[in-house]
Coordinates of N, CA and C in Angstrom, one line a residue:
M1 N -9.6 -190.0 -67.1 CA -9.2 -188.5 -67.1 C -9.5 -188.0 -65.7
K2 N -8.6 -187.2 -65.2 CA -8.9 -186.5 -63.9 C -8.5 -185.0 -64.0
S3 N -9.2 -184.2 -63.2 CA -8.9 -182.8 -63.3 C -8.2 -182.4 -62.0
I4 N -7.1 -181.7 -62.1 CA -6.3 -181.3 -61.0 C -6.2 -179.7 -61.0
Y5 N -6.6 -179.1 -59.9 CA -6.5 -177.7 -59.8 C -5.0 -177.3 -59.7
S6 N -4.7 -176.3 -60.5 CA -3.3 -175.9 -60.6 C -3.1 -174.4 -60.1
D7 N -2.6 -174.2 -59.0 CA -2.3 -172.8 -58.5 C -1.3 -172.2 -59.4
E8 N -0.3 -173.0 -59.9 CA 0.7 -172.5 -60.7 C 0.1 -171.9 -62.0
L9 N -0.8 -172.6 -62.6 CA -1.5 -172.1 -63.8 C -2.3 -170.9 -63.5
Y10 N -3.0 -170.9 -62.3 CA -3.8 -169.7 -61.9 C -2.9 -168.5 -61.9
Q11 N -1.7 -168.6 -61.2 CA -0.8 -167.5 -61.1 C -0.3 -167.0 -62.5
E12 N -0.1 -168.0 -63.4 CA 0.4 -167.6 -64.7 C -0.7 -166.8 -65.5
V13 N -2.0 -167.3 -65.4 CA -3.1 -166.6 -66.1 C -3.2 -165.2 -65.5
L14 N -3.2 -165.1 -64.2 CA -3.4 -163.8 -63.5 C -2.2 -162.9 -63.9
G15 N -1.0 -163.5 -64.0 CA 0.2 -162.7 -64.3 C 0.1 -162.1 -65.7
K16 N -0.4 -162.9 -66.7 CA -0.6 -162.5 -68.0 C -1.6 -161.3 -68.1
M17 N -2.7 -161.4 -67.3 CA -3.7 -160.4 -67.2 C -3.2 -159.1 -66.6
R18 N -2.4 -159.2 -65.5 CA -1.8 -158.1 -64.9 C -0.8 -157.4 -65.9
E19 N -0.1 -158.2 -66.6 CA 0.9 -157.7 -67.6 C 0.2 -156.8 -68.6
R20 N -0.9 -157.4 -69.1 CA -1.7 -156.7 -70.2 C -2.3 -155.4 -69.6
L21 N -2.8 -155.4 -68.4 CA -3.4 -154.2 -67.8 C -2.4 -153.1 -67.6
N22 N -1.2 -153.5 -67.3 CA -0.1 -152.5 -67.0 C 0.7 -152.1 -68.3
S23 N 0.3 -152.7 -69.4 CA 1.0 -152.4 -70.7 C 0.6 -151.0 -71.2
G24 N 1.5 -150.4 -72.0 CA 1.2 -149.1 -72.6 C 1.6 -148.0 -71.6
D25 N 1.9 -146.9 -72.2 CA 2.3 -145.7 -71.5 C 1.1 -144.8 -71.2
R26 N 1.0 -144.4 -69.9 CA 0.0 -143.4 -69.5 C 0.5 -142.0 -69.9
A27 N -0.3 -141.3 -70.6 CA 0.1 -139.9 -71.0 C 0.3 -139.1 -69.8
E28 N 1.3 -138.2 -69.8 CA 1.6 -137.3 -68.7 C 0.5 -136.3 -68.6
G29 N 0.1 -136.0 -67.4 CA -0.9 -135.0 -67.2 C -2.1 -135.5 -66.4
I30 N -3.1 -134.7 -66.4 CA -4.3 -135.1 -65.6 C -5.3 -135.8 -66.5
H31 N -5.8 -136.9 -66.1 CA -6.8 -137.7 -66.8 C -8.2 -137.5 -66.2
L32 N -9.2 -137.7 -67.1 CA -10.5 -137.6 -66.6 C -10.8 -138.5 -65.4
S33 N -10.2 -139.7 -65.4 CA -10.4 -140.6 -64.3 C -9.8 -140.0 -63.0
D34 N -8.9 -139.1 -63.1 CA -8.3 -138.4 -61.9 C -9.3 -137.4 -61.3
L35 N -10.3 -137.0 -62.1 CA -11.2 -135.9 -61.6 C -12.6 -136.4 -61.3
S36 N -13.0 -137.5 -61.9 CA -14.4 -137.9 -61.8 C -14.8 -138.5 -60.4
L37 N -13.8 -138.9 -59.7 CA -14.0 -139.5 -58.4 C -13.1 -138.8 -57.3
C38 N -12.5 -139.6 -56.5 CA -11.8 -139.0 -55.4 C -10.5 -138.3 -55.8
L39 N -10.3 -137.1 -55.4 CA -9.1 -136.3 -55.8 C -7.9 -136.8 -55.1
N40 N -8.0 -137.4 -53.9 CA -6.9 -137.8 -53.1 C -6.1 -138.9 -53.9
K41 N -6.7 -139.7 -54.7 CA -6.0 -140.8 -55.3 C -4.9 -140.2 -56.2
Y42 N -5.1 -139.1 -56.8 CA -4.1 -138.5 -57.8 C -2.8 -138.2 -57.0
Y43 N -2.9 -137.6 -55.8 CA -1.8 -137.3 -55.0 C -1.1 -138.6 -54.5
L44 N -2.0 -139.5 -54.0 CA -1.4 -140.7 -53.3 C -0.8 -141.6 -54.3
R45 N -1.3 -141.6 -55.6 CA -0.7 -142.5 -56.6 C 0.7 -141.9 -57.0
N46 N 0.8 -140.6 -57.1 CA 2.1 -139.9 -57.4 C 3.1 -140.1 -56.3
K47 N 2.6 -140.2 -55.1 CA 3.6 -140.3 -53.9 C 3.9 -141.7 -53.7
H48 N 3.0 -142.7 -53.7 CA 3.2 -144.1 -53.3 C 3.3 -145.0 -54.5
G49 N 3.0 -144.5 -55.7 CA 3.0 -145.4 -56.9 C 1.7 -146.2 -57.0
E50 N 1.6 -146.9 -58.2 CA 0.4 -147.7 -58.4 C 0.3 -148.8 -57.4
Q51 N -0.8 -149.1 -56.8 CA -1.0 -150.1 -55.9 C -1.5 -151.4 -56.6
R52 N -1.3 -152.5 -56.0 CA -1.6 -153.8 -56.6 C -3.1 -154.1 -56.5
L53 N -3.7 -154.3 -57.7 CA -5.1 -154.7 -57.7 C -5.3 -156.1 -57.2
G54 N -6.5 -156.3 -56.6 CA -6.9 -157.7 -56.1 C -7.2 -158.6 -57.4
D55 N -7.1 -159.9 -57.2 CA -7.3 -160.8 -58.3 C -8.7 -160.6 -59.0
D56 N -9.7 -160.4 -58.1 CA -11.1 -160.3 -58.7 C -11.2 -159.0 -59.6
E57 N -10.5 -157.9 -59.1 CA -10.5 -156.7 -59.9 C -9.8 -156.9 -61.3
V58 N -8.7 -157.6 -61.2 CA -7.9 -157.9 -62.4 C -8.8 -158.7 -63.4
V59 N -9.5 -159.7 -63.0 CA -10.3 -160.5 -63.8 C -11.4 -159.6 -64.4
L60 N -12.0 -158.8 -63.6 CA -13.1 -157.9 -64.1 C -12.6 -156.9 -65.1
F61 N -11.4 -156.3 -64.9 CA -10.8 -155.4 -65.9 C -10.5 -156.2 -67.1
G62 N -10.1 -157.4 -67.0 CA -9.7 -158.2 -68.1 C -10.9 -158.5 -69.0
F63 N -12.1 -158.8 -68.4 CA -13.3 -159.0 -69.2 C -13.7 -157.6 -69.9
G64 N -13.5 -156.5 -69.2 CA -13.8 -155.2 -69.8 C -12.9 -155.0 -71.0
R65 N -11.6 -155.2 -70.9 CA -10.7 -155.0 -72.0 C -11.1 -155.9 -73.2
T66 N -11.5 -157.2 -72.9 CA -12.0 -158.1 -73.9 C -13.2 -157.6 -74.6
G67 N -14.1 -157.0 -73.9 CA -15.3 -156.5 -74.5 C -15.0 -155.3 -75.4
E68 N -14.1 -154.5 -75.0 CA -13.7 -153.3 -75.8 C -13.1 -153.8 -77.1
V69 N -12.1 -154.7 -77.0 CA -11.5 -155.3 -78.2 C -12.5 -155.9 -79.1
W70 N -13.4 -156.6 -78.6 CA -14.4 -157.3 -79.4 C -15.3 -156.3 -80.2
L71 N -15.7 -155.3 -79.5 CA -16.6 -154.3 -80.1 C -15.9 -153.3 -81.0
R72 N -14.6 -153.0 -80.7 CA -13.9 -152.1 -81.5 C -13.3 -152.8 -82.8
G73 N -13.1 -154.1 -82.6 CA -12.6 -154.9 -83.7 C -11.1 -154.6 -83.9
S74 N -10.4 -154.2 -82.8 CA -9.0 -153.9 -82.8 C -8.4 -154.2 -81.5
F75 N -7.1 -154.6 -81.5 CA -6.4 -154.9 -80.2 C -5.7 -153.6 -79.7
D76 N -5.8 -152.6 -80.5 CA -5.2 -151.3 -80.1 C -6.0 -150.7 -79.0
D77 N -5.3 -150.0 -78.1 CA -6.1 -149.3 -77.0 C -6.8 -148.1 -77.6
A78 N -7.8 -147.6 -76.9 CA -8.5 -146.4 -77.4 C -7.5 -145.2 -77.4
V79 N -7.6 -144.4 -78.4 CA -6.6 -143.3 -78.5 C -7.1 -142.1 -77.6
P80 N -6.3 -141.6 -76.7 CA -6.7 -140.5 -75.8 C -6.6 -139.2 -76.5
V81 N -7.4 -138.2 -76.2 CA -7.2 -136.9 -76.7 C -7.2 -135.9 -75.5
Q82 N -6.4 -134.9 -75.6 CA -6.3 -133.9 -74.5 C -7.2 -132.7 -74.8
C83 N -8.1 -132.4 -74.0 CA -9.0 -131.3 -74.2 C -8.9 -130.3 -73.0
E84 N -8.4 -129.1 -73.2 CA -8.3 -128.1 -72.2 C -7.6 -128.6 -70.9
G85 N -6.6 -129.4 -71.1 CA -5.8 -129.9 -70.0 C -6.2 -131.2 -69.4
I86 N -7.2 -131.8 -70.0 CA -7.7 -133.1 -69.4 C -7.7 -134.2 -70.5
W87 N -7.0 -135.3 -70.2 CA -7.0 -136.4 -71.1 C -8.3 -137.2 -71.0
C88 N -8.8 -137.5 -72.2 CA -10.1 -138.2 -72.3 C -9.9 -139.4 -73.3
S89 N -10.5 -140.5 -73.0 CA -10.3 -141.7 -73.9 C -11.6 -142.4 -74.1
V90 N -12.3 -142.2 -75.2 CA -13.6 -142.9 -75.5 C -13.3 -144.3 -75.9
D91 N -14.1 -145.3 -75.4 CA -13.9 -146.7 -75.6 C -14.0 -147.0 -77.1
H92 N -15.1 -146.5 -77.7 CA -15.4 -146.9 -79.1 C -16.3 -145.9 -79.8
F93 N -16.1 -145.6 -81.0 CA -17.0 -144.7 -81.8 C -17.8 -145.6 -82.7
G94 N -19.1 -145.7 -82.4 CA -20.1 -146.5 -83.2 C -20.4 -145.7 -84.4
E95 N -21.4 -146.2 -85.2 CA -21.8 -145.6 -86.5 C -22.5 -144.3 -86.3
T96 N -23.2 -144.1 -85.2 CA -24.0 -142.9 -85.0 C -23.6 -142.2 -83.7
M97 N -22.9 -142.8 -82.8 CA -22.5 -142.1 -81.5 C -21.4 -142.8 -80.9
P98 N -20.7 -142.2 -80.0 CA -19.6 -142.8 -79.2 C -20.2 -143.8 -78.2
W99 N -19.4 -144.8 -77.8 CA -19.8 -145.8 -76.8 C -18.9 -145.8 -75.6
E100 N -19.5 -146.0 -74.4 CA -18.7 -146.3 -73.2 C -19.1 -147.8 -72.9
I101 N -18.1 -148.6 -72.7 CA -18.3 -150.1 -72.5 C -17.9 -150.4 -71.1
K102 N -18.9 -150.9 -70.3 CA -18.7 -151.2 -68.9 C -18.9 -152.7 -68.6
V103 N -18.0 -153.4 -67.9 CA -18.3 -154.7 -67.4 C -18.4 -154.5 -65.9
T104 N -19.5 -155.0 -65.3 CA -19.7 -154.7 -63.9 C -20.4 -155.8 -63.2
K105 N -20.3 -155.8 -61.9 CA -21.0 -156.8 -61.0 C -22.3 -156.2 -60.5
M106 N -22.6 -155.0 -60.8 CA -23.8 -154.4 -60.4 C -25.0 -155.0 -61.1
S107 N -26.2 -154.9 -60.5 CA -27.4 -155.5 -61.1 C -27.8 -154.7 -62.3
V108 N -28.5 -155.3 -63.2 CA -29.1 -154.6 -64.4 C -30.1 -153.6 -64.0
N109 N -30.6 -153.7 -62.8 CA -31.6 -152.8 -62.3 C -31.0 -151.5 -61.6
T110 N -29.7 -151.5 -61.5 CA -29.1 -150.4 -60.8 C -29.1 -149.2 -61.8
P111 N -29.5 -148.0 -61.4 CA -29.4 -146.8 -62.3 C -28.0 -146.5 -62.6
V112 N -27.8 -145.8 -63.7 CA -26.4 -145.4 -64.2 C -25.8 -144.6 -63.1
P113 N -24.6 -145.1 -62.6 CA -24.0 -144.3 -61.5 C -23.6 -142.9 -61.9
E114 N -23.6 -142.0 -60.9 CA -23.3 -140.6 -61.1 C -22.0 -140.4 -61.8
H115 N -20.9 -141.1 -61.3 CA -19.6 -140.9 -61.9 C -19.5 -141.4 -63.3
W116 N -20.3 -142.3 -63.7 CA -20.3 -142.7 -65.1 C -20.9 -141.6 -66.0
L117 N -22.0 -140.9 -65.5 CA -22.6 -139.8 -66.2 C -21.6 -138.7 -66.3
V118 N -20.8 -138.4 -65.2 CA -19.8 -137.4 -65.2 C -18.8 -137.7 -66.4
Q119 N -18.4 -138.9 -66.5 CA -17.4 -139.3 -67.5 C -18.0 -139.1 -68.9
M120 N -19.2 -139.6 -69.1 CA -19.7 -139.5 -70.5 C -20.1 -138.1 -70.9
M121 N -20.5 -137.3 -70.0 CA -20.8 -135.9 -70.3 C -19.5 -135.2 -70.7
A122 N -18.4 -135.5 -70.0 CA -17.1 -135.0 -70.3 C -16.6 -135.4 -71.7
Y123 N -16.9 -136.6 -72.0 CA -16.6 -137.1 -73.4 C -17.3 -136.3 -74.4
C124 N -18.6 -136.0 -74.2 CA -19.4 -135.2 -75.1 C -18.8 -133.9 -75.4
Y125 N -18.3 -133.2 -74.3 CA -17.7 -131.9 -74.5 C -16.4 -132.0 -75.2
A126 N -15.6 -133.0 -74.8 CA -14.3 -133.2 -75.5 C -14.4 -133.5 -76.9
N127 N -15.4 -134.4 -77.3 CA -15.6 -134.7 -78.7 C -16.0 -133.5 -79.5
W128 N -16.8 -132.7 -78.9 CA -17.3 -131.4 -79.6 C -16.1 -130.5 -79.9
Q129 N -15.2 -130.3 -78.9 CA -14.1 -129.5 -79.0 C -13.0 -130.1 -80.0
T130 N -12.9 -131.4 -80.0 CA -11.9 -132.1 -80.8 C -12.3 -132.3 -82.2
Y131 N -13.5 -132.8 -82.4 CA -13.9 -133.2 -83.7 C -15.0 -132.3 -84.4
G132 N -15.4 -131.2 -83.7 CA -16.4 -130.3 -84.3 C -15.8 -129.5 -85.4
C133 N -16.7 -129.2 -86.4 CA -16.3 -128.4 -87.5 C -16.1 -126.9 -87.1
R134 N -15.0 -126.3 -87.7 CA -14.7 -124.9 -87.3 C -14.5 -124.0 -88.5
E135 N -14.7 -122.7 -88.3 CA -14.4 -121.8 -89.4 C -12.9 -121.8 -89.7
P136 N -12.6 -121.8 -91.0 CA -11.2 -121.9 -91.4 C -10.3 -120.8 -90.8
E137 N -10.8 -119.6 -90.8 CA -9.9 -118.5 -90.4 C -9.9 -118.3 -88.9
S138 N -11.1 -118.2 -88.3 CA -11.2 -117.9 -86.9 C -11.0 -119.1 -86.0
G139 N -11.3 -120.3 -86.5 CA -11.2 -121.5 -85.7 C -12.4 -121.7 -84.8
K140 N -13.4 -120.8 -85.0 CA -14.6 -120.9 -84.2 C -15.5 -122.1 -84.5
L141 N -16.0 -122.8 -83.5 CA -16.8 -124.0 -83.7 C -18.1 -123.6 -84.4
T142 N -18.4 -124.3 -85.5 CA -19.7 -124.1 -86.2 C -20.7 -125.2 -85.8
D143 N -20.2 -126.3 -85.3 CA -21.2 -127.3 -84.8 C -21.7 -126.9 -83.5
A144 N -23.0 -127.3 -83.2 CA -23.6 -127.1 -81.9 C -23.2 -128.2 -80.9
L145 N -23.0 -127.8 -79.7 CA -22.7 -128.8 -78.7 C -23.7 -129.9 -78.6
G146 N -25.0 -129.5 -78.9 CA -26.1 -130.5 -78.8 C -25.9 -131.6 -79.8
D147 N -25.2 -131.4 -80.8 CA -25.0 -132.5 -81.8 C -24.1 -133.6 -81.3
Y148 N -23.4 -133.3 -80.1 CA -22.5 -134.3 -79.5 C -22.9 -134.8 -78.2
C149 N -24.2 -134.5 -77.9 CA -24.7 -134.9 -76.5 C -25.4 -136.2 -76.4
M150 N -25.2 -137.1 -77.4 CA -25.8 -138.4 -77.3 C -24.7 -139.4 -77.2
F151 N -24.9 -140.3 -76.2 CA -23.8 -141.3 -75.9 C -24.4 -142.6 -75.6
A152 N -23.8 -143.7 -76.1 CA -24.2 -145.1 -75.8 C -23.5 -145.6 -74.6
N153 N -24.2 -146.1 -73.6 CA -23.6 -146.7 -72.5 C -24.0 -148.2 -72.6
V154 N -22.9 -149.0 -72.9 CA -23.1 -150.5 -73.0 C -22.7 -151.2 -71.8
R155 N -23.6 -151.6 -71.0 CA -23.3 -152.3 -69.7 C -23.3 -153.8 -69.9
M156 N -22.3 -154.5 -69.5 CA -22.3 -156.0 -69.4 C -22.3 -156.4 -68.0
C157 N -23.5 -156.7 -67.5 CA -23.7 -157.1 -66.1 C -23.5 -158.6 -65.9
V158 N -22.3 -158.9 -65.3 CA -21.9 -160.3 -65.2 C -22.8 -161.2 -64.3
M159 N -23.6 -160.5 -63.4 CA -24.5 -161.2 -62.4 C -25.9 -161.0 -62.8
G160 N -26.3 -160.4 -63.9 CA -27.6 -160.2 -64.3 C -28.3 -159.3 -63.3
D161 N -29.5 -159.8 -62.8 CA -30.2 -159.0 -61.8 C -30.1 -159.7 -60.4
Y162 N -29.2 -160.7 -60.3 CA -29.0 -161.4 -59.0 C -30.2 -162.2 -58.6
K163 N -31.3 -162.3 -59.5 CA -32.5 -163.1 -59.1 C -32.8 -164.0 -60.2
K164 N -33.7 -163.7 -61.1 CA -34.1 -164.5 -62.2 C -33.0 -164.7 -63.3
M165 N -32.3 -163.5 -63.6 CA -31.2 -163.5 -64.5 C -29.9 -163.6 -63.8
R166 N -29.2 -164.7 -63.8 CA -27.9 -164.8 -63.1 C -26.7 -164.8 -64.0
G167 N -27.0 -164.8 -65.3 CA -25.8 -164.8 -66.3 C -25.5 -163.4 -66.8
I168 N -24.5 -163.4 -67.6 CA -24.1 -162.1 -68.2 C -25.2 -161.5 -69.0
T169 N -25.6 -160.3 -68.7 CA -26.7 -159.6 -69.4 C -26.2 -158.3 -70.0
I170 N -26.5 -158.0 -71.2 CA -26.1 -156.7 -71.9 C -27.2 -155.7 -71.7
V171 N -26.9 -154.6 -71.2 CA -27.9 -153.5 -71.0 C -27.4 -152.3 -71.9
P172 N -28.1 -152.2 -73.1 CA -27.7 -151.1 -74.0 C -28.6 -149.9 -73.7
E173 N -27.9 -148.8 -73.4 CA -28.7 -147.5 -73.1 C -28.1 -146.4 -73.9
V174 N -29.1 -145.6 -74.5 CA -28.7 -144.4 -75.2 C -29.0 -143.2 -74.2
L175 N -28.0 -142.4 -73.9 CA -28.1 -141.3 -73.0 C -28.1 -140.0 -73.8
V176 N -29.1 -139.2 -73.6 CA -29.2 -137.9 -74.3 C -29.1 -136.8 -73.2
F177 N -28.0 -136.0 -73.3 CA -27.8 -135.0 -72.3 C -28.2 -133.6 -72.8
E178 N -28.5 -132.7 -71.9 CA -28.8 -131.3 -72.3 C -27.5 -130.6 -72.4
E179 N -27.4 -129.6 -73.3 CA -26.2 -128.8 -73.4 C -25.8 -128.2 -72.1
E180 N -26.7 -127.7 -71.4 CA -26.4 -127.0 -70.2 C -25.7 -127.9 -69.1
E181 N -26.2 -129.1 -69.0 CA -25.6 -130.0 -68.0 C -24.3 -130.5 -68.4
V182 N -24.0 -130.6 -69.7 CA -22.7 -131.0 -70.2 C -21.7 -129.8 -69.9
M183 N -22.1 -128.6 -70.2 CA -21.3 -127.4 -69.9 C -21.0 -127.3 -68.4
D184 N -22.0 -127.5 -67.6 CA -21.9 -127.4 -66.1 C -20.9 -128.5 -65.6
N185 N -21.1 -129.6 -66.2 CA -20.2 -130.8 -65.8 C -18.8 -130.5 -66.1
W186 N -18.5 -129.9 -67.3 CA -17.1 -129.6 -67.7 C -16.5 -128.5 -66.8
M187 N -17.3 -127.5 -66.5 CA -16.8 -126.5 -65.6 C -16.5 -127.0 -64.2
W188 N -17.3 -128.0 -63.7 CA -17.1 -128.6 -62.5 C -15.8 -129.4 -62.5
L189 N -15.5 -130.1 -63.6 CA -14.3 -130.8 -63.7 C -13.1 -129.9 -63.8
Q190 N -13.2 -128.8 -64.5 CA -12.1 -127.8 -64.6 C -11.8 -127.3 -63.2
G191 N -12.8 -127.1 -62.4 CA -12.5 -126.6 -61.0 C -11.7 -127.6 -60.2
R192 N -12.1 -128.9 -60.4 CA -11.3 -130.0 -59.7 C -9.9 -130.1 -60.3
K193 N -9.8 -129.8 -61.6 CA -8.4 -129.9 -62.2 C -7.5 -128.8 -61.5
E194 N -8.1 -127.6 -61.3 CA -7.3 -126.6 -60.6 C -6.9 -126.9 -59.2
V195 N -7.7 -127.7 -58.5 CA -7.4 -128.2 -57.2 C -6.2 -129.1 -57.3
L196 N -6.1 -130.0 -58.2 CA -5.0 -130.9 -58.4 C -3.7 -130.1 -58.8
L197 N -3.9 -129.1 -59.7 CA -2.7 -128.3 -60.1 C -2.2 -127.5 -59.0
S198 N -3.0 -127.2 -58.0 CA -2.5 -126.4 -56.9 C -1.4 -127.1 -56.0
G199 N -1.4 -128.4 -56.1 CA -0.4 -129.2 -55.4 C -0.7 -129.4 -54.0
V200 N -1.9 -129.0 -53.5 CA -2.3 -129.1 -52.1 C -3.2 -130.3 -51.9
L201 N -2.8 -131.2 -51.1 CA -3.6 -132.4 -50.8 C -4.9 -132.0 -50.1
P202 N -6.0 -132.3 -50.7 CA -7.3 -131.9 -50.0 C -7.6 -133.0 -49.0
S203 N -6.9 -133.0 -47.8 CA -7.0 -134.1 -46.9 C -8.3 -134.4 -46.3
S204 N -9.2 -133.4 -46.3 CA -10.6 -133.6 -45.8 C -11.6 -133.8 -46.9
V205 N -11.1 -133.8 -48.1 CA -12.0 -133.9 -49.3 C -11.9 -135.3 -49.9
I206 N -13.0 -136.1 -49.9 CA -12.9 -137.4 -50.4 C -13.4 -137.4 -51.9
G207 N -13.7 -136.2 -52.4 CA -14.1 -136.2 -53.8 C -15.5 -135.8 -54.0
D208 N -16.3 -135.7 -53.0 CA -17.8 -135.5 -53.2 C -18.0 -134.0 -53.2
F209 N -17.6 -133.3 -54.3 CA -17.8 -131.9 -54.4 C -19.2 -131.6 -54.8
E210 N -19.9 -130.7 -54.1 CA -21.2 -130.2 -54.4 C -22.2 -131.3 -54.6
G211 N -22.0 -132.4 -53.9 CA -23.0 -133.5 -53.9 C -22.8 -134.4 -55.1
R212 N -21.8 -134.1 -56.0 CA -21.6 -135.0 -57.2 C -20.9 -136.3 -56.8
A213 N -21.2 -137.3 -57.6 CA -20.6 -138.6 -57.4 C -20.9 -139.2 -56.0
S214 N -22.0 -138.7 -55.4 CA -22.3 -139.2 -54.0 C -23.1 -140.5 -54.0
T215 N -23.4 -141.0 -55.2 CA -24.1 -142.3 -55.2 C -23.2 -143.5 -55.2
F216 N -21.9 -143.2 -55.1 CA -20.9 -144.3 -55.2 C -20.0 -144.2 -53.9
N217 N -19.9 -145.4 -53.2 CA -19.0 -145.4 -52.1 C -17.5 -145.4 -52.5
Q218 N -16.9 -144.3 -52.5 CA -15.6 -144.1 -53.1 C -14.5 -144.7 -52.3
C219 N -14.7 -144.9 -51.0 CA -13.7 -145.5 -50.1 C -13.7 -147.0 -50.1
D220 N -14.8 -147.6 -50.6 CA -14.9 -149.1 -50.6 C -13.9 -149.7 -51.4
K221 N -13.0 -150.5 -50.8 CA -12.0 -151.3 -51.4 C -10.9 -150.4 -52.1
C222 N -10.8 -149.1 -51.6 CA -9.8 -148.2 -52.2 C -8.4 -148.7 -51.9
L223 N -7.6 -148.8 -52.9 CA -6.2 -149.3 -52.8 C -5.3 -148.3 -52.0
Y224 N -5.8 -147.1 -51.8 CA -4.9 -146.1 -51.1 C -5.5 -145.8 -49.7
E225 N -6.4 -146.6 -49.2 CA -7.0 -146.3 -47.9 C -6.0 -146.2 -46.8
G226 N -5.0 -147.1 -46.9 CA -4.0 -147.1 -45.8 C -3.1 -145.9 -45.8
F227 N -3.1 -145.1 -46.9 CA -2.3 -143.9 -46.9 C -3.1 -142.6 -46.8
C228 N -4.4 -142.7 -47.0 CA -5.2 -141.5 -47.1 C -5.5 -140.8 -45.8
P229 N -5.2 -139.5 -45.8 CA -5.4 -138.7 -44.5 C -6.9 -138.5 -44.2
A230 N -7.8 -138.8 -45.2 CA -9.2 -138.8 -45.0 C -9.8 -140.1 -44.4
S231 N -8.9 -141.1 -44.3 CA -9.3 -142.4 -43.8 C -8.7 -142.7 -42.4
S232 N -9.5 -143.3 -41.6 CA -8.9 -143.6 -40.2 C -7.8 -144.6 -40.3
K233 N -7.7 -145.5 -41.4 CA -6.6 -146.4 -41.5 C -5.4 -145.7 -42.0
G234 N -5.5 -144.5 -42.6 CA -4.3 -143.8 -43.0 C -3.8 -142.8 -42.1
M235 N -4.4 -142.7 -40.9 CA -4.0 -141.7 -39.9 C -2.5 -141.8 -39.5
S236 N -2.1 -143.1 -39.3 CA -0.7 -143.3 -38.8 C 0.3 -143.2 -39.9
K237 N -0.1 -143.1 -41.2 CA 0.8 -143.0 -42.3 C 0.9 -141.6 -42.9
R238 N 0.3 -140.6 -42.3 CA 0.3 -139.3 -42.9 C 1.8 -138.8 -43.1

């Protein structure tokens, strides 16, 4: 028996994964992912279209999708809900709380990134508005926001801690947010939504509003760097 590396097979596998990642229709409108990080991407994607992901990103996304399917027990994609003009899509609803499932190359010792917290706090608010009990006549919410402020963050760190643990390590975290920070986060996102709806490209804004999401290098490996007016590489393509 001999083993022969097949680039043809490699391309077929990657092609299948790309096909799956690009399947399904994206709901029209503004998504939470458009708001939680760099606002420029929203404009640049609409102008230049979706950019091709690198092979390593495709594989990582593929692992992420596999994890979601495995935990949800369904091949169907998560069902998005629109809350106050923002599309939100929770990965999975567990028995006691919703889950966000992440497959990442970051170390298990890395704190939860700020933009993940922005995402999960937004889901808390959207779930409260979407699934909370209401008075039959007035439609006023009777559930407290605090009842929806617990979220499970399930991290699958493919590199462990880069030291003693080098294999895939699951980091299960239960995050309990305060009502005030969930409300403040939602108002912050609504402000960013209004910026996008204005139709004016925030050429000097990379998305770090009021110090939020500052723990993440948003320009690193950005697919739109060559077009972005906030990037030196995009200066010639404005």
